[in-house]
mmCIF file of C-alpha atoms in Angstrom:
data_model
loop_
_atom_site.group_PDB
_atom_site.id
_atom_site.type_symbol
_atom_site.label_atom_id
_atom_site.label_comp_id
_atom_site.label_asym_id
_atom_site.label_seq_id
_atom_site.Cartn_x
_atom_site.Cartn_y
_atom_site.Cartn_z
ATOM 1 C CA MET A 1 0.001 -0.088 0.046
ATOM 2 C CA ARG A 2 1.103 3.512 -0.480
ATOM 3 C CA THR A 3 1.782 6.151 2.545
ATOM 4 C CA LEU A 4 -1.629 7.400 1.817
ATOM 5 C CA ASP A 5 -3.382 3.993 1.938
ATOM 6 C CA ARG A 6 -1.534 2.895 4.929
ATOM 7 C CA TYR A 7 -2.646 6.228 6.588
ATOM 8 C CA ILE A 8 -6.169 5.951 6.083
ATOM 9 C CA PHE A 9 -6.065 2.120 6.914
ATOM 10 C CA ARG A 10 -4.555 2.894 10.224
ATOM 11 C CA GLN A 11 -7.162 5.672 10.908
ATOM 12 C CA LEU A 12 -9.841 2.978 10.081
ATOM 13 C CA ILE A 13 -8.651 0.090 12.188
ATOM 14 C CA LEU A 14 -9.264 1.555 15.711
ATOM 15 C CA PRO A 15 -12.628 2.391 15.268
ATOM 16 C CA ILE A 16 -14.065 -0.165 13.229
ATOM 17 C CA GLY A 17 -12.048 -2.800 15.811
ATOM 18 C CA GLY A 18 -13.977 -0.475 18.703
ATOM 19 C CA ALA A 19 -17.415 -0.820 17.314
ATOM 20 C CA VAL A 20 -16.960 -4.541 16.495
ATOM 21 C CA ALA A 21 -15.817 -4.914 20.380
ATOM 22 C CA ALA A 22 -18.680 -2.766 21.445
ATOM 23 C CA LEU A 23 -21.463 -4.679 19.288
ATOM 24 C CA THR A 24 -19.856 -8.186 20.508
ATOM 25 C CA ALA A 25 -19.906 -7.029 24.217
ATOM 26 C CA ILE A 26 -23.738 -6.105 23.703
ATOM 27 C CA ALA A 27 -24.472 -9.458 21.622
ATOM 28 C CA LEU A 28 -22.561 -11.206 24.558
ATOM 29 C CA LEU A 29 -25.022 -9.717 26.995
ATOM 30 C CA SER A 30 -28.210 -10.431 25.092
ATOM 31 C CA GLN A 31 -27.207 -14.016 24.869
ATOM 32 C CA SER A 32 -26.088 -14.574 28.279
ATOM 33 C CA LEU A 33 -29.397 -13.275 29.405
ATOM 34 C CA THR A 34 -31.215 -16.022 26.786
ATOM 35 C CA GLN A 35 -29.070 -18.679 28.501
ATOM 36 C CA PHE A 36 -29.190 -17.772 32.057
ATOM 37 C CA ASP A 37 -32.037 -20.266 32.859
ATOM 38 C CA LEU A 38 -29.299 -22.701 32.536
ATOM 39 C CA VAL A 39 -27.806 -21.765 35.898
ATOM 40 C CA VAL A 40 -31.273 -20.636 37.250
ATOM 41 C CA GLU A 41 -33.543 -23.687 36.558
ATOM 42 C CA ARG A 42 -31.188 -26.013 35.292
ATOM 43 C CA GLY A 43 -28.583 -26.067 38.102
ATOM 44 C CA GLN A 44 -25.621 -25.967 35.194
ATOM 45 C CA SER A 45 -22.218 -24.435 36.498
ATOM 46 C CA ALA A 46 -21.029 -21.196 35.367
ATOM 47 C CA TRP A 47 -18.547 -22.759 32.729
ATOM 48 C CA VAL A 48 -21.477 -24.308 30.873
ATOM 49 C CA PHE A 49 -23.315 -21.270 31.011
ATOM 50 C CA ILE A 50 -20.105 -19.177 29.260
ATOM 51 C CA LYS A 51 -19.262 -22.147 27.025
ATOM 52 C CA ILE A 52 -22.904 -21.748 25.330
ATOM 53 C CA THR A 53 -23.176 -18.321 25.525
ATOM 54 C CA LEU A 54 -19.510 -18.101 23.649
ATOM 55 C CA LEU A 55 -20.457 -21.125 21.050
ATOM 56 C CA SER A 56 -23.470 -18.936 20.048
ATOM 57 C CA MET A 57 -21.630 -15.961 18.560
ATOM 58 C CA PRO A 58 -20.130 -16.962 15.806
ATOM 59 C CA GLN A 59 -23.881 -16.841 14.156
ATOM 60 C CA LEU A 60 -24.528 -13.459 15.252
ATOM 61 C CA ALA A 61 -21.241 -12.512 13.273
ATOM 62 C CA GLY A 62 -22.909 -11.665 10.187
ATOM 63 C CA LEU A 63 -24.929 -8.879 11.958
ATOM 64 C CA ILE A 64 -22.050 -7.597 13.954
ATOM 65 C CA PHE A 65 -19.617 -6.854 10.997
ATOM 66 C CA PRO A 66 -21.381 -4.697 8.607
ATOM 67 C CA ILE A 67 -22.783 -2.263 11.427
ATOM 68 C CA ALA A 68 -19.444 -2.256 13.031
ATOM 69 C CA LEU A 69 -17.864 -1.283 9.599
ATOM 70 C CA PHE A 70 -20.990 1.227 9.090
ATOM 71 C CA VAL A 71 -20.571 2.857 12.390
ATOM 72 C CA GLY A 72 -16.518 2.780 12.474
ATOM 73 C CA THR A 73 -16.030 3.972 8.829
ATOM 74 C CA LEU A 74 -18.733 6.897 9.570
ATOM 75 C CA VAL A 75 -16.579 7.951 12.706
ATOM 76 C CA ALA A 76 -13.198 8.046 10.927
ATOM 77 C CA LEU A 77 -14.113 9.717 7.771
ATOM 78 C CA THR A 78 -16.193 12.273 9.593
ATOM 79 C CA ARG A 79 -12.866 12.884 11.684
ATOM 80 C CA MET A 80 -10.598 13.006 8.685
ATOM 81 C CA GLN A 81 -13.249 15.014 6.822
ATOM 82 C CA GLY A 82 -13.859 17.594 9.510
ATOM 83 C CA GLU A 83 -9.759 18.087 9.553
ATOM 84 C CA HIS A 84 -9.726 18.523 5.869
ATOM 85 C CA GLU A 85 -7.542 15.824 4.990
ATOM 86 C CA PHE A 86 -9.547 14.883 2.280
ATOM 87 C CA THR A 87 -9.770 18.409 0.873
ATOM 88 C CA ALA A 88 -5.621 17.978 0.854
ATOM 89 C CA ALA A 89 -6.075 14.819 -1.260
ATOM 90 C CA TYR A 90 -8.375 15.757 -3.688
ATOM 91 C CA ALA A 91 -6.248 18.954 -4.375
ATOM 92 C CA SER A 92 -3.240 16.856 -5.426
ATOM 93 C CA GLY A 93 -5.439 15.202 -7.923
ATOM 94 C CA MET A 94 -6.726 11.994 -6.307
ATOM 95 C CA SER A 95 -10.568 10.629 -6.546
ATOM 96 C CA LEU A 96 -12.903 9.747 -4.318
ATOM 97 C CA MET A 97 -12.348 5.922 -5.855
ATOM 98 C CA ARG A 98 -8.564 6.387 -5.230
ATOM 99 C CA ILE A 99 -9.334 7.578 -1.656
ATOM 100 C CA ALA A 100 -12.077 4.876 -0.786
ATOM 101 C CA TYR A 101 -9.669 1.970 -2.339
ATOM 102 C CA PRO A 102 -8.172 1.253 1.281
ATOM 103 C CA ILE A 103 -11.531 1.450 2.862
ATOM 104 C CA LEU A 104 -13.114 -0.926 0.545
ATOM 105 C CA ARG A 105 -10.105 -3.036 1.260
ATOM 106 C CA ILE A 106 -11.235 -3.551 5.226
ATOM 107 C CA GLY A 107 -14.826 -4.171 3.797
ATOM 108 C CA ILE A 108 -13.201 -7.058 1.428
ATOM 109 C CA TYR A 109 -11.203 -8.156 4.241
ATOM 110 C CA LEU A 110 -14.138 -8.480 6.859
ATOM 111 C CA THR A 111 -16.341 -9.960 3.802
ATOM 112 C CA LEU A 112 -13.913 -12.778 3.266
ATOM 113 C CA ILE A 113 -13.745 -13.307 7.313
ATOM 114 C CA SER A 114 -17.658 -13.437 7.363
ATOM 115 C CA LEU A 115 -17.653 -15.959 4.847
ATOM 116 C CA MET A 116 -15.441 -18.244 6.081
ATOM 117 C CA VAL A 117 -16.961 -17.826 9.603
ATOM 118 C CA ASN A 118 -20.426 -18.724 7.750
ATOM 119 C CA LEU A 119 -19.059 -21.856 5.869
ATOM 120 C CA PHE A 120 -16.984 -23.173 8.587
ATOM 121 C CA ILE A 121 -16.802 -21.954 12.191
ATOM 122 C CA GLN A 122 -20.658 -21.336 12.568
ATOM 123 C CA PRO A 123 -21.711 -25.197 11.737
ATOM 124 C CA LEU A 124 -18.730 -25.993 13.984
ATOM 125 C CA THR A 125 -19.462 -24.041 16.957
ATOM 126 C CA ASN A 126 -23.361 -24.305 16.233
ATOM 127 C CA ARG A 127 -22.855 -28.271 16.439
ATOM 128 C CA ALA A 128 -21.022 -28.064 19.875
ATOM 129 C CA MET A 129 -23.755 -25.847 21.254
ATOM 130 C CA ARG A 130 -26.295 -28.061 20.315
ATOM 131 C CA GLN A 131 -24.592 -31.052 21.825
ATOM 132 C CA GLU A 132 -24.019 -28.774 25.186
ATOM 133 C CA LEU A 133 -27.804 -27.916 25.171
ATOM 134 C CA PHE A 134 -28.795 -31.624 24.410
ATOM 135 C CA ASP A 135 -26.627 -32.586 27.240
ATOM 136 C CA VAL A 136 -28.179 -30.168 29.679
ATOM 137 C CA LYS A 137 -31.546 -31.225 28.421
ATOM 138 C CA ASN A 138 -30.947 -35.006 29.115
ATOM 139 C CA ASP A 139 -28.766 -34.138 32.501
ATOM 140 C CA LEU A 140 -30.315 -36.378 35.092
ATOM 141 C CA LEU A 141 -29.765 -33.881 37.644
ATOM 142 C CA SER A 142 -31.427 -30.907 36.083
ATOM 143 C CA SER A 143 -34.465 -33.131 34.330
ATOM 144 C CA LEU A 144 -35.383 -34.962 37.418
ATOM 145 C CA VAL A 145 -33.944 -33.977 40.799
ATOM 146 C CA LYS A 146 -35.379 -31.025 42.184
ATOM 147 C CA GLU A 147 -34.868 -29.677 45.761
ATOM 148 C CA GLY A 148 -37.187 -30.565 48.412
ATOM 149 C CA ASP A 149 -39.465 -32.618 46.115
ATOM 150 C CA PHE A 150 -40.224 -36.178 45.565
ATOM 151 C CA ALA A 151 -39.417 -37.080 41.944
ATOM 152 C CA THR A 152 -40.680 -39.843 40.093
ATOM 153 C CA SER A 153 -39.248 -41.263 36.733
ATOM 154 C CA PRO A 154 -41.587 -43.361 34.199
ATOM 155 C CA THR A 155 -39.457 -46.210 34.966
ATOM 156 C CA GLY A 156 -40.470 -46.201 38.698
ATOM 157 C CA LEU A 157 -37.478 -44.383 40.404
ATOM 158 C CA THR A 158 -38.386 -42.062 43.197
ATOM 159 C CA ILE A 159 -35.734 -39.415 44.454
ATOM 160 C CA TYR A 160 -35.263 -37.142 47.017
ATOM 161 C CA VAL A 161 -32.868 -34.575 47.487
ATOM 162 C CA GLN A 162 -32.800 -31.944 50.522
ATOM 163 C CA ARG A 163 -30.514 -29.692 48.870
ATOM 164 C CA ILE A 164 -28.390 -29.348 45.554
ATOM 165 C CA ASP A 165 -24.884 -27.605 45.719
ATOM 166 C CA GLN A 166 -23.679 -25.376 42.987
ATOM 167 C CA ASN A 167 -21.032 -27.939 42.179
ATOM 168 C CA GLY A 168 -23.695 -30.893 41.762
ATOM 169 C CA LEU A 169 -23.261 -32.494 45.073
ATOM 170 C CA LEU A 170 -26.779 -33.929 46.543
ATOM 171 C CA ARG A 171 -27.138 -33.385 50.374
ATOM 172 C CA GLN A 172 -29.480 -35.545 52.001
ATOM 173 C CA LEU A 173 -30.829 -37.652 49.332
ATOM 174 C CA PHE A 174 -33.390 -40.675 49.302
ATOM 175 C CA ILE A 175 -34.138 -43.092 46.466
ATOM 176 C CA ARG A 176 -36.719 -45.842 46.093
ATOM 177 C CA THR A 177 -36.763 -48.379 43.325
ATOM 178 C CA ASP A 178 -39.688 -49.926 42.134
ATOM 179 C CA GLU A 179 -38.548 -53.861 41.437
ATOM 180 C CA ALA A 180 -40.570 -56.658 40.100
ATOM 181 C CA GLY A 181 -42.108 -59.263 42.438
ATOM 182 C CA GLY A 182 -42.528 -56.388 45.101
ATOM 183 C CA ARG A 183 -38.894 -56.463 46.047
ATOM 184 C CA ASP A 184 -38.597 -52.495 46.355
ATOM 185 C CA ARG A 185 -35.060 -51.045 47.474
ATOM 186 C CA THR A 186 -34.399 -47.922 49.314
ATOM 187 C CA PHE A 187 -31.439 -45.941 49.750
ATOM 188 C CA ALA A 188 -30.740 -43.033 52.196
ATOM 189 C CA ALA A 189 -27.372 -41.269 52.088
ATOM 190 C CA ARG A 190 -26.000 -37.817 53.460
ATOM 191 C CA GLU A 191 -24.529 -36.911 50.399
ATOM 192 C CA GLY A 192 -24.154 -38.191 46.678
ATOM 193 C CA ARG A 193 -23.032 -37.309 43.360
ATOM 194 C CA ILE A 194 -23.839 -38.207 39.663
ATOM 195 C CA VAL A 195 -20.741 -39.487 37.727
ATOM 196 C CA LYS A 196 -20.294 -40.818 34.304
ATOM 197 C CA VAL A 197 -18.472 -44.001 34.016
ATOM 198 C CA ASP A 198 -18.059 -46.055 30.545
ATOM 199 C CA GLY A 199 -21.169 -43.910 29.340
ATOM 200 C CA SER A 200 -23.310 -44.859 32.118
ATOM 201 C CA SER A 201 -24.825 -42.695 34.799
ATOM 202 C CA VAL A 202 -23.836 -43.864 38.339
ATOM 203 C CA LEU A 203 -25.074 -42.227 41.375
ATOM 204 C CA VAL A 204 -21.907 -42.455 44.238
ATOM 205 C CA MET A 205 -23.263 -42.018 47.783
ATOM 206 C CA ARG A 206 -21.400 -41.792 50.910
ATOM 207 C CA ASN A 207 -22.527 -42.293 54.635
ATOM 208 C CA GLY A 208 -25.842 -43.893 54.142
ATOM 209 C CA SER A 209 -27.811 -46.943 54.082
ATOM 210 C CA ASN A 210 -30.142 -49.449 52.264
ATOM 211 C CA GLN A 211 -32.866 -51.589 52.894
ATOM 212 C CA GLN A 212 -34.360 -54.471 50.769
ATOM 213 C CA LEU A 213 -36.894 -57.172 51.082
ATOM 214 C CA THR A 214 -35.227 -60.725 50.286
ATOM 215 C CA GLU A 215 -37.229 -63.713 48.562
ATOM 216 C CA LYS A 216 -37.886 -64.831 52.148
ATOM 217 C CA GLY A 217 -39.759 -61.977 53.069
ATOM 218 C CA VAL A 218 -37.211 -60.507 55.564
ATOM 219 C CA ILE A 219 -36.042 -57.052 55.522
ATOM 220 C CA GLU A 220 -32.263 -56.790 54.681
ATOM 221 C CA HIS A 221 -30.621 -53.631 55.966
ATOM 222 C CA GLN A 222 -26.944 -52.528 55.173
ATOM 223 C CA THR A 223 -25.021 -49.450 56.419
ATOM 224 C CA TRP A 224 -21.780 -48.261 54.213
ATOM 225 C CA ASP A 225 -19.194 -45.520 53.961
ATOM 226 C CA GLN A 226 -19.789 -45.389 50.386
ATOM 227 C CA ALA A 227 -21.671 -46.988 47.598
ATOM 228 C CA SER A 228 -22.580 -46.497 43.925
ATOM 229 C CA PHE A 229 -25.937 -47.212 42.123
ATOM 230 C CA ASP A 230 -26.135 -47.477 38.288
ATOM 231 C CA ILE A 231 -29.519 -45.507 37.245
ATOM 232 C CA THR A 232 -28.772 -45.224 33.753
ATOM 233 C CA SER A 233 -31.866 -47.794 32.995
ATOM 234 C CA TYR A 234 -34.166 -45.817 35.138
ATOM 235 C CA PHE A 235 -33.805 -42.754 32.987
ATOM 236 C CA ALA A 236 -33.698 -44.178 29.303
ATOM 237 C CA SER A 237 -34.713 -41.636 27.126
ATOM 238 C CA ASP A 238 -35.645 -41.903 23.424
ATOM 239 C CA ASP A 239 -34.745 -38.421 22.456
ATOM 240 C CA TYR A 240 -32.104 -38.170 19.903
ATOM 241 C CA LEU A 241 -29.696 -34.936 18.806
ATOM 242 C CA GLN A 242 -30.828 -33.542 15.860
ATOM 243 C CA PHE A 243 -28.989 -30.777 14.117
ATOM 244 C CA LYS A 244 -31.092 -27.840 12.496
ATOM 245 C CA GLU A 245 -30.098 -26.057 9.160
ATOM 246 C CA GLY A 246 -27.947 -23.376 11.101
ATOM 247 C CA ASP A 247 -26.039 -26.411 12.511
ATOM 248 C CA ARG A 248 -25.167 -28.176 9.005
ATOM 249 C CA TYR A 249 -22.208 -27.722 6.647
ATOM 250 C CA MET A 250 -22.659 -26.550 3.347
ATOM 251 C CA HIS A 251 -22.653 -29.994 1.539
ATOM 252 C CA GLU A 252 -25.206 -31.001 4.089
ATOM 253 C CA LEU A 253 -27.369 -28.376 3.383
ATOM 254 C CA LEU A 254 -27.184 -28.589 -0.574
ATOM 255 C CA PHE A 255 -26.942 -32.432 -0.820
ATOM 256 C CA PRO A 256 -29.091 -33.368 2.501
ATOM 257 C CA VAL A 257 -29.902 -37.264 3.381
ATOM 258 C CA ALA A 258 -32.858 -38.443 1.374
ATOM 259 C CA TYR A 259 -34.916 -39.032 4.550
ATOM 260 C CA ALA A 260 -38.590 -38.244 4.604
ATOM 261 C CA TYR A 261 -37.830 -35.490 7.194
ATOM 262 C CA GLU A 262 -34.983 -34.242 5.164
ATOM 263 C CA LYS A 263 -37.082 -33.610 2.023
ATOM 264 C CA SER A 264 -39.908 -31.968 3.733
ATOM 265 C CA ILE A 265 -37.577 -29.164 4.972
ATOM 266 C CA GLN A 266 -35.053 -28.925 2.036
ATOM 267 C CA GLY A 267 -36.548 -25.235 0.757
ATOM 268 C CA LYS A 268 -34.937 -24.259 4.322
ATOM 269 C CA TYR A 269 -31.757 -25.759 3.934
ATOM 270 C CA VAL A 270 -31.274 -24.113 0.226
ATOM 271 C CA ALA A 271 -32.323 -20.830 1.866
ATOM 272 C CA GLU A 272 -29.835 -21.302 4.702
ATOM 273 C CA ALA A 273 -27.068 -22.062 2.310
ATOM 274 C CA ASN A 274 -27.617 -19.179 -0.132
ATOM 275 C CA ALA A 275 -27.961 -16.855 3.275
ATOM 276 C CA ARG A 276 -24.269 -18.039 4.236
ATOM 277 C CA LEU A 277 -23.103 -16.849 0.735
ATOM 278 C CA ALA A 278 -25.190 -13.604 0.327
ATOM 279 C CA ASN A 279 -24.961 -12.138 3.820
ATOM 280 C CA PRO A 280 -21.237 -11.383 3.665
ATOM 281 C CA LEU A 281 -22.226 -8.951 1.001
ATOM 282 C CA TYR A 282 -23.913 -6.738 3.399
ATOM 283 C CA ASN A 283 -20.237 -5.670 4.593
ATOM 284 C CA LEU A 284 -19.637 -3.884 1.440
ATOM 285 C CA ALA A 285 -22.923 -2.705 0.757
ATOM 286 C CA PHE A 286 -22.549 -0.841 4.418
ATOM 287 C CA VAL A 287 -19.034 0.372 3.921
ATOM 288 C CA LEU A 288 -19.753 1.913 0.723
ATOM 289 C CA LEU A 289 -23.024 3.407 2.058
ATOM 290 C CA ALA A 290 -20.576 5.165 5.037
ATOM 291 C CA ILE A 291 -18.184 6.357 2.089
ATOM 292 C CA VAL A 292 -21.033 7.921 0.093
ATOM 293 C CA SER A 293 -22.543 9.351 3.168
ATOM 294 C CA VAL A 294 -19.572 11.334 3.955
ATOM 295 C CA LEU A 295 -17.517 11.735 1.096
ATOM 296 C CA GLY A 296 -20.196 11.457 -1.621
ATOM 297 C CA GLY A 297 -21.398 15.100 -1.756
ATOM 298 C CA ARG A 298 -20.350 18.889 -1.317
ATOM 299 C CA PHE A 299 -18.072 19.626 1.869
ATOM 300 C CA SER A 300 -19.972 20.866 4.552
ATOM 301 C CA ARG A 301 -19.118 23.026 7.934
ATOM 302 C CA ASN A 302 -22.277 22.195 9.537
ATOM 303 C CA GLY A 303 -21.505 18.527 9.417
ATOM 304 C CA TYR A 304 -23.064 15.512 7.639
ATOM 305 C CA ALA A 305 -25.986 14.472 10.008
ATOM 306 C CA GLN A 306 -28.588 14.414 7.247
ATOM 307 C CA ARG A 307 -26.740 12.279 4.671
ATOM 308 C CA ILE A 308 -25.605 9.823 7.846
ATOM 309 C CA GLY A 309 -29.213 9.677 8.777
ATOM 310 C CA VAL A 310 -30.568 8.763 5.317
ATOM 311 C CA ALA A 311 -27.465 6.177 4.690
ATOM 312 C CA ALA A 312 -28.705 4.696 8.130
ATOM 313 C CA VAL A 313 -32.173 4.066 7.125
ATOM 314 C CA VAL A 314 -31.326 2.963 3.875
ATOM 315 C CA ALA A 315 -28.693 0.169 5.624
ATOM 316 C CA LEU A 316 -31.433 -0.599 8.322
ATOM 317 C CA THR A 317 -34.193 -0.961 5.629
ATOM 318 C CA ILE A 318 -31.901 -3.317 3.247
ATOM 319 C CA ARG A 319 -30.810 -5.312 6.265
ATOM 320 C CA ILE A 320 -34.696 -5.894 7.419
ATOM 321 C CA PHE A 321 -35.583 -6.395 4.135
ATOM 322 C CA GLY A 322 -32.915 -9.059 3.449
ATOM 323 C CA VAL A 323 -33.839 -11.151 6.878
ATOM 324 C CA VAL A 324 -37.513 -11.127 5.354
ATOM 325 C CA VAL A 325 -36.196 -12.304 1.871
ATOM 326 C CA GLU A 326 -33.962 -15.141 3.666
ATOM 327 C CA THR A 327 -37.216 -16.302 5.705
ATOM 328 C CA ALA A 328 -39.530 -16.301 2.725
ATOM 329 C CA SER A 329 -37.233 -18.044 0.582
ATOM 330 C CA ALA A 330 -37.661 -21.251 2.940
ATOM 331 C CA SER A 331 -41.234 -21.485 0.915
ATOM 332 C CA ALA A 332 -40.175 -20.251 -2.242
ATOM 333 C CA TRP A 333 -36.722 -21.089 -4.194
ATOM 334 C CA VAL A 334 -37.235 -18.309 -6.582
ATOM 335 C CA LEU A 335 -36.855 -15.774 -3.833
ATOM 336 C CA ASN A 336 -33.304 -17.172 -2.851
ATOM 337 C CA LEU A 337 -31.912 -15.051 -6.188
ATOM 338 C CA LEU A 338 -33.168 -12.003 -3.990
ATOM 339 C CA GLN A 339 -30.824 -12.738 -1.304
ATOM 340 C CA TYR A 340 -28.069 -11.690 -3.425
ATOM 341 C CA ILE A 341 -29.808 -8.948 -5.280
ATOM 342 C CA VAL A 342 -30.943 -6.957 -1.938
ATOM 343 C CA PRO A 343 -27.100 -6.425 -1.045
ATOM 344 C CA MET A 344 -25.916 -5.741 -4.568
ATOM 345 C CA ILE A 345 -28.400 -3.115 -5.077
ATOM 346 C CA PRO A 346 -26.663 -0.343 -2.725
ATOM 347 C CA ILE A 347 -23.302 -1.689 -3.712
ATOM 348 C CA PHE A 348 -24.134 -0.775 -7.570
ATOM 349 C CA VAL A 349 -25.635 2.479 -6.679
ATOM 350 C CA CYS A 350 -22.989 3.687 -4.233
ATOM 351 C CA LEU A 351 -20.164 2.998 -6.836
ATOM 352 C CA HIS A 352 -22.363 4.808 -9.507
ATOM 353 C CA LEU A 353 -22.573 7.853 -7.286
ATOM 354 C CA ILE A 354 -18.666 7.418 -6.504
ATOM 355 C CA ARG A 355 -17.937 7.473 -10.427
ATOM 356 C CA LYS A 356 -20.504 10.413 -10.914
ATOM 357 C CA HIS A 357 -18.759 12.173 -7.962
ATOM 358 C CA ASP A 358 -15.344 11.546 -9.675
ATOM 359 C CA GLY A 359 -16.782 12.822 -13.096
ATOM 360 C CA THR A 360 -18.015 15.975 -11.690
ATOM 361 C CA THR A 361 -14.785 16.765 -9.805
ATOM 362 C CA GLY A 362 -12.714 15.946 -12.638
ATOM 363 C CA ARG A 363 -14.227 18.234 -15.109
ATOM 364 C CA VAL A 364 -14.178 20.831 -12.164
ATOM 365 C CA HIS A 365 -10.545 20.230 -12.247
ATOM 366 C CA GLN A 366 -10.166 20.419 -16.113
ATOM 367 C CA ALA A 367 -11.865 23.749 -15.943
ATOM 368 C CA ILE A 368 -9.242 25.294 -13.375
ATOM 369 C CA ARG A 369 -6.405 24.113 -15.259
ATOM 370 C CA ARG A 370 -7.878 25.711 -18.371
ATOM 371 C CA ASP A 371 -8.602 28.969 -16.785
ATOM 372 C CA ARG A 372 -4.865 28.627 -15.516
ATOM 373 C CA ASN A 373 -3.399 28.130 -19.038
ATOM 374 C CA ALA A 374 -5.610 31.301 -20.233
ATOM 375 C CA LEU A 375 -3.910 33.376 -17.708
ATOM 376 C CA GLN A 376 -0.419 32.280 -17.866
ATOM 377 C CA PRO A 377 0.318 34.430 -21.258
ATOM 378 C CA LEU A 378 -1.000 37.570 -18.931
#
């Protein structure tokens, strides 16, 4: 890059990076609020809560990057225009397109990053998040065990826990199993914990006792310091992990397995695949809108609030319309073409306005040079 290109590039990196960081923090806060029930209602640890929140972030990159580009570019260009830095560039004979080149380079970089996120990182993190949510949903501790309540599973296991610590330790627990032939078993322990052993859920209890009716009708009582009880069979579930369209890779969206369920929602798969390819174009659209709103018109000492306001409304309108088109494309395949047209329209319009601006500026410079040549003999 030339010296001026490097200078403009450096001036934009900090505002755009700050906008990305601020919007990411807001997105993290909103996502954390939606997942807060994992801690409150499901009794999960803070690490599970943080992990699921972070795994949901790549899906929001398509919304964060264009807005950050728009806001960061506006902040940097408004400051540089107010300090007459672009006026000096115009006076040296540079065109608006030449000045916009390093700005567009940043937009192209974020467009490529957004595309890579959509194609590879988003399905990877979404699958991991879906697996975590599935594990939380089928977690024995959170699905059945409630503090101070007797809970009975469909298989006949009754469990009572007086208190559940934040680390998953069960305090003062009572268990009764419904066995065949009336040979029920009861367990009482001071504390216990559910652990995974070779894919099975085992309840490890300490300082307790158990009672069981023998074949002779005699109650057998035992006390122990530690005992384990395999409870996997009492919590058998027919639920299975199913990935949604946002969790699938591109080849799975375009060439799904020929199941009846896959065929019934193939329109959603096609719409999702086209959305992942089309959404990165909003980065270029938004950065061009920011360039045109500040540099696409005449210099104004009163600022560019009106032009920036119009550009912001246009950006918001095309993004909302893009979401509507993406949703409608699931039921009408022909609308998938609109997913590309919606961001391409502002791109072509802004490029046309920049060329028009350069043409007008070029004619003015030519007139000034003719006047200078005419005055030289005098």
